[in-house]
PDB file of C-alpha atoms in Angstrom:
ATOM      1  CA  MET A   1      99.203 164.699 105.586  1.00 94.00           C
ATOM      2  CA  LYS A   2     103.160 165.084 105.802  1.00 96.00           C
ATOM      3  CA  ARG A   3     105.410 162.721 106.164  1.00 95.00           C
ATOM      4  CA  VAL A   4     108.001 163.474 109.520  1.00 97.00           C
ATOM      5  CA  PHE A   5     110.171 160.034 109.907  1.00 95.00           C
ATOM      6  CA  PHE A   6     110.689 156.866 108.347  1.00 89.00           C
ATOM      7  CA  ALA A   7     112.711 153.679 109.793  1.00 86.00           C
ATOM      8  CA  SER A   8     114.105 150.419 108.721  1.00 79.00           C
ATOM      9  CA  ASP A   9     111.642 148.920 111.296  1.00 81.00           C
ATOM     10  CA  PRO A  10     108.464 149.051 112.596  1.00 86.00           C
ATOM     11  CA  ALA A  11     109.220 149.170 115.864  1.00 88.00           C
ATOM     12  CA  ALA A  12     111.479 152.536 115.702  1.00 90.00           C
ATOM     13  CA  ALA A  13     108.748 154.140 113.822  1.00 92.00           C
ATOM     14  CA  GLY A  14     106.089 152.808 116.741  1.00 93.00           C
ATOM     15  CA  PHE A  15     108.124 153.968 119.092  1.00 93.00           C
ATOM     16  CA  ILE A  16     107.847 158.028 117.118  1.00 95.00           C
ATOM     17  CA  GLN A  17     104.277 157.687 116.772  1.00 95.00           C
ATOM     18  CA  GLY A  18     104.120 156.853 120.345  1.00 95.00           C
ATOM     19  CA  VAL A  19     106.481 160.142 121.665  1.00 95.00           C
ATOM     20  CA  LEU A  20     104.391 161.963 119.178  1.00 97.00           C
ATOM     21  CA  GLU A  21     100.665 161.151 120.293  1.00 96.00           C
ATOM     22  CA  ASN A  22     102.412 161.608 123.902  1.00 95.00           C
ATOM     23  CA  GLU A  23     102.766 165.189 122.644  1.00 95.00           C
ATOM     24  CA  GLY A  24      99.409 165.730 121.633  1.00 96.00           C
ATOM     25  CA  ILE A  25     100.174 165.290 117.995  1.00 97.00           C
ATOM     26  CA  GLN A  26      98.043 162.498 115.957  1.00 97.00           C
ATOM     27  CA  CYS A  27      99.770 160.510 113.405  1.00 97.00           C
ATOM     28  CA  MET A  28      99.809 157.043 112.167  1.00 96.00           C
ATOM     29  CA  VAL A  29     102.382 155.012 110.675  1.00 95.00           C
ATOM     30  CA  LYS A  30     102.192 153.869 106.842  1.00 91.00           C
ATOM     31  CA  ASN A  31     103.714 150.230 105.641  1.00 85.00           C
ATOM     32  CA  ARG A  32     103.928 148.903 108.577  1.00 81.00           C
ATOM     33  CA  LEU A  33     102.433 145.421 107.016  1.00 73.00           C
ATOM     34  CA  LEU A  34     104.632 146.169 104.145  1.00 70.00           C
ATOM     35  CA  PHE A  35     108.044 145.727 106.176  1.00 63.00           C
ATOM     36  CA  GLY A  36     107.199 142.104 105.451  1.00 62.00           C
ATOM     37  CA  ALA A  37     107.776 142.218 101.590  1.00 60.00           C
ATOM     38  CA  SER A  38     111.030 143.873 101.887  1.00 61.00           C
ATOM     39  CA  GLY A  39     113.268 141.605  99.495  1.00 62.00           C
ATOM     40  CA  GLU A  40     110.278 141.279  96.515  1.00 68.00           C
ATOM     41  CA  LEU A  41     110.037 145.070  97.022  1.00 70.00           C
ATOM     42  CA  PRO A  42     113.386 147.346  97.219  1.00 71.00           C
ATOM     43  CA  PRO A  43     113.956 147.608 100.889  1.00 68.00           C
ATOM     44  CA  THR A  44     113.286 151.587 101.192  1.00 71.00           C
ATOM     45  CA  GLU A  45     110.119 150.885  99.678  1.00 76.00           C
ATOM     46  CA  CYS A  46     108.968 149.022 102.888  1.00 74.00           C
ATOM     47  CA  TRP A  47     110.198 150.982 105.524  1.00 85.00           C
ATOM     48  CA  PRO A  48     107.519 152.738 108.023  1.00 89.00           C
ATOM     49  CA  GLU A  49     106.560 155.870 107.561  1.00 93.00           C
ATOM     50  CA  VAL A  50     105.054 158.262 110.295  1.00 96.00           C
ATOM     51  CA  TRP A  51     103.100 160.850 108.560  1.00 96.00           C
ATOM     52  CA  VAL A  52     101.190 163.495 111.207  1.00 97.00           C
ATOM     53  CA  MET A  53      98.026 164.621 110.272  1.00 97.00           C
ATOM     54  CA  GLU A  54      97.835 167.439 110.645  1.00 96.00           C
ATOM     55  CA  ASP A  55      99.766 169.878 108.322  1.00 95.00           C
ATOM     56  CA  GLY A  56     100.639 172.719 111.117  1.00 96.00           C
ATOM     57  CA  ASP A  57     102.135 170.241 113.021  1.00 97.00           C
ATOM     58  CA  GLU A  58     105.191 169.078 111.215  1.00 96.00           C
ATOM     59  CA  ASP A  59     107.513 171.392 112.132  1.00 97.00           C
ATOM     60  CA  ARG A  60     106.916 170.678 116.002  1.00 97.00           C
ATOM     61  CA  ALA A  61     106.736 167.222 115.109  1.00 97.00           C
ATOM     62  CA  ARG A  62     110.369 167.408 113.246  1.00 96.00           C
ATOM     63  CA  GLU A  63     111.650 169.284 116.405  1.00 95.00           C
ATOM     64  CA  ILE A  64     110.486 166.446 118.825  1.00 94.00           C
ATOM     65  CA  ILE A  65     111.513 163.960 116.598  1.00 93.00           C
ATOM     66  CA  GLU A  66     114.941 165.502 116.144  1.00 90.00           C
ATOM     67  CA  ALA A  67     115.449 165.646 119.802  1.00 88.00           C
ATOM     68  CA  VAL A  68     114.289 162.065 120.449  1.00 86.00           C
ATOM     69  CA  THR A  69     116.585 160.566 118.086  1.00 82.00           C
ATOM     70  CA  ALA A  70     119.612 163.278 118.929  1.00 77.00           C
ATOM     71  CA  ALA A  71     119.159 162.067 122.849  1.00 57.00           C
ATOM     72  CA  GLY A  72     119.650 158.311 121.229  1.00 50.00           C
ATOM     73  CA  ASP A  73     122.740 159.305 119.665  1.00 54.00           C
ATOM     74  CA  GLU A  74     124.323 159.734 123.254  1.00 59.00           C
ATOM     75  CA  GLY A  75     126.116 157.621 125.575  1.00 68.00           C
ATOM     76  CA  PRO A  76     125.670 153.597 125.699  1.00 78.00           C
ATOM     77  CA  GLY A  77     122.694 151.822 125.810  1.00 83.00           C
ATOM     78  CA  TRP A  78     121.344 149.703 128.914  1.00 87.00           C
ATOM     79  CA  THR A  79     120.731 146.991 130.893  1.00 91.00           C
ATOM     80  CA  CYS A  80     117.676 146.159 132.330  1.00 91.00           C
ATOM     81  CA  PRO A  81     117.915 145.806 136.009  1.00 91.00           C
ATOM     82  CA  GLY A  82     114.497 143.539 136.070  1.00 91.00           C
ATOM     83  CA  CYS A  83     114.799 141.348 133.234  1.00 92.00           C
ATOM     84  CA  GLY A  84     117.809 141.666 131.821  1.00 90.00           C
ATOM     85  CA  GLU A  85     116.925 142.944 128.259  1.00 90.00           C
ATOM     86  CA  GLN A  86     119.209 145.149 126.409  1.00 88.00           C
ATOM     87  CA  LEU A  87     118.143 148.315 125.634  1.00 86.00           C
ATOM     88  CA  GLU A  88     119.259 151.486 123.068  1.00 82.00           C
ATOM     89  CA  PRO A  89     120.180 154.728 125.223  1.00 80.00           C
ATOM     90  CA  VAL A  90     116.934 156.377 123.474  1.00 77.00           C
ATOM     91  CA  PHE A  91     114.940 154.667 125.751  1.00 82.00           C
ATOM     92  CA  THR A  92     114.080 155.383 129.556  1.00 82.00           C
ATOM     93  CA  GLN A  93     111.732 152.579 130.204  1.00 88.00           C
ATOM     94  CA  CYS A  94     112.036 148.628 129.303  1.00 88.00           C
ATOM     95  CA  TRP A  95     109.605 147.715 126.621  1.00 84.00           C
ATOM     96  CA  ASN A  96     109.693 144.120 127.727  1.00 86.00           C
ATOM     97  CA  CYS A  97     109.005 144.355 131.529  1.00 90.00           C
ATOM     98  CA  GLY A  98     107.949 148.070 131.651  1.00 88.00           C
ATOM     99  CA  ARG A  99     111.105 148.939 134.544  1.00 89.00           C
ATOM    100  CA  GLU A 100     112.009 152.391 134.409  1.00 87.00           C
ATOM    101  CA  ARG A 101     115.918 152.971 133.467  1.00 82.00           C
ATOM    102  CA  GLY A 102     117.695 152.892 136.576  1.00 72.00           C
TER     103      GLY A 102
END
């Protein structure tokens, strides 16, 4: 197993996990529940981490993550036309109602 990503919140780690699994890469999120202990423990020790199950998937996973996170840095966020939820530019679908970005 290899760690390929860490995030300051569980939602970001879960998003990356979903992206990788959609690409056929088996992975898991560690420290998902430890996030609540931040403050009692050093915050960076509590951050969720995405680990790929197969060492051979590490390079491909990192390329996918780089493409997804770089795309998120471009352009403004958007407001879902269905429910009005404010979303980051990296999302193409509303997490709240499932509507596609318009």
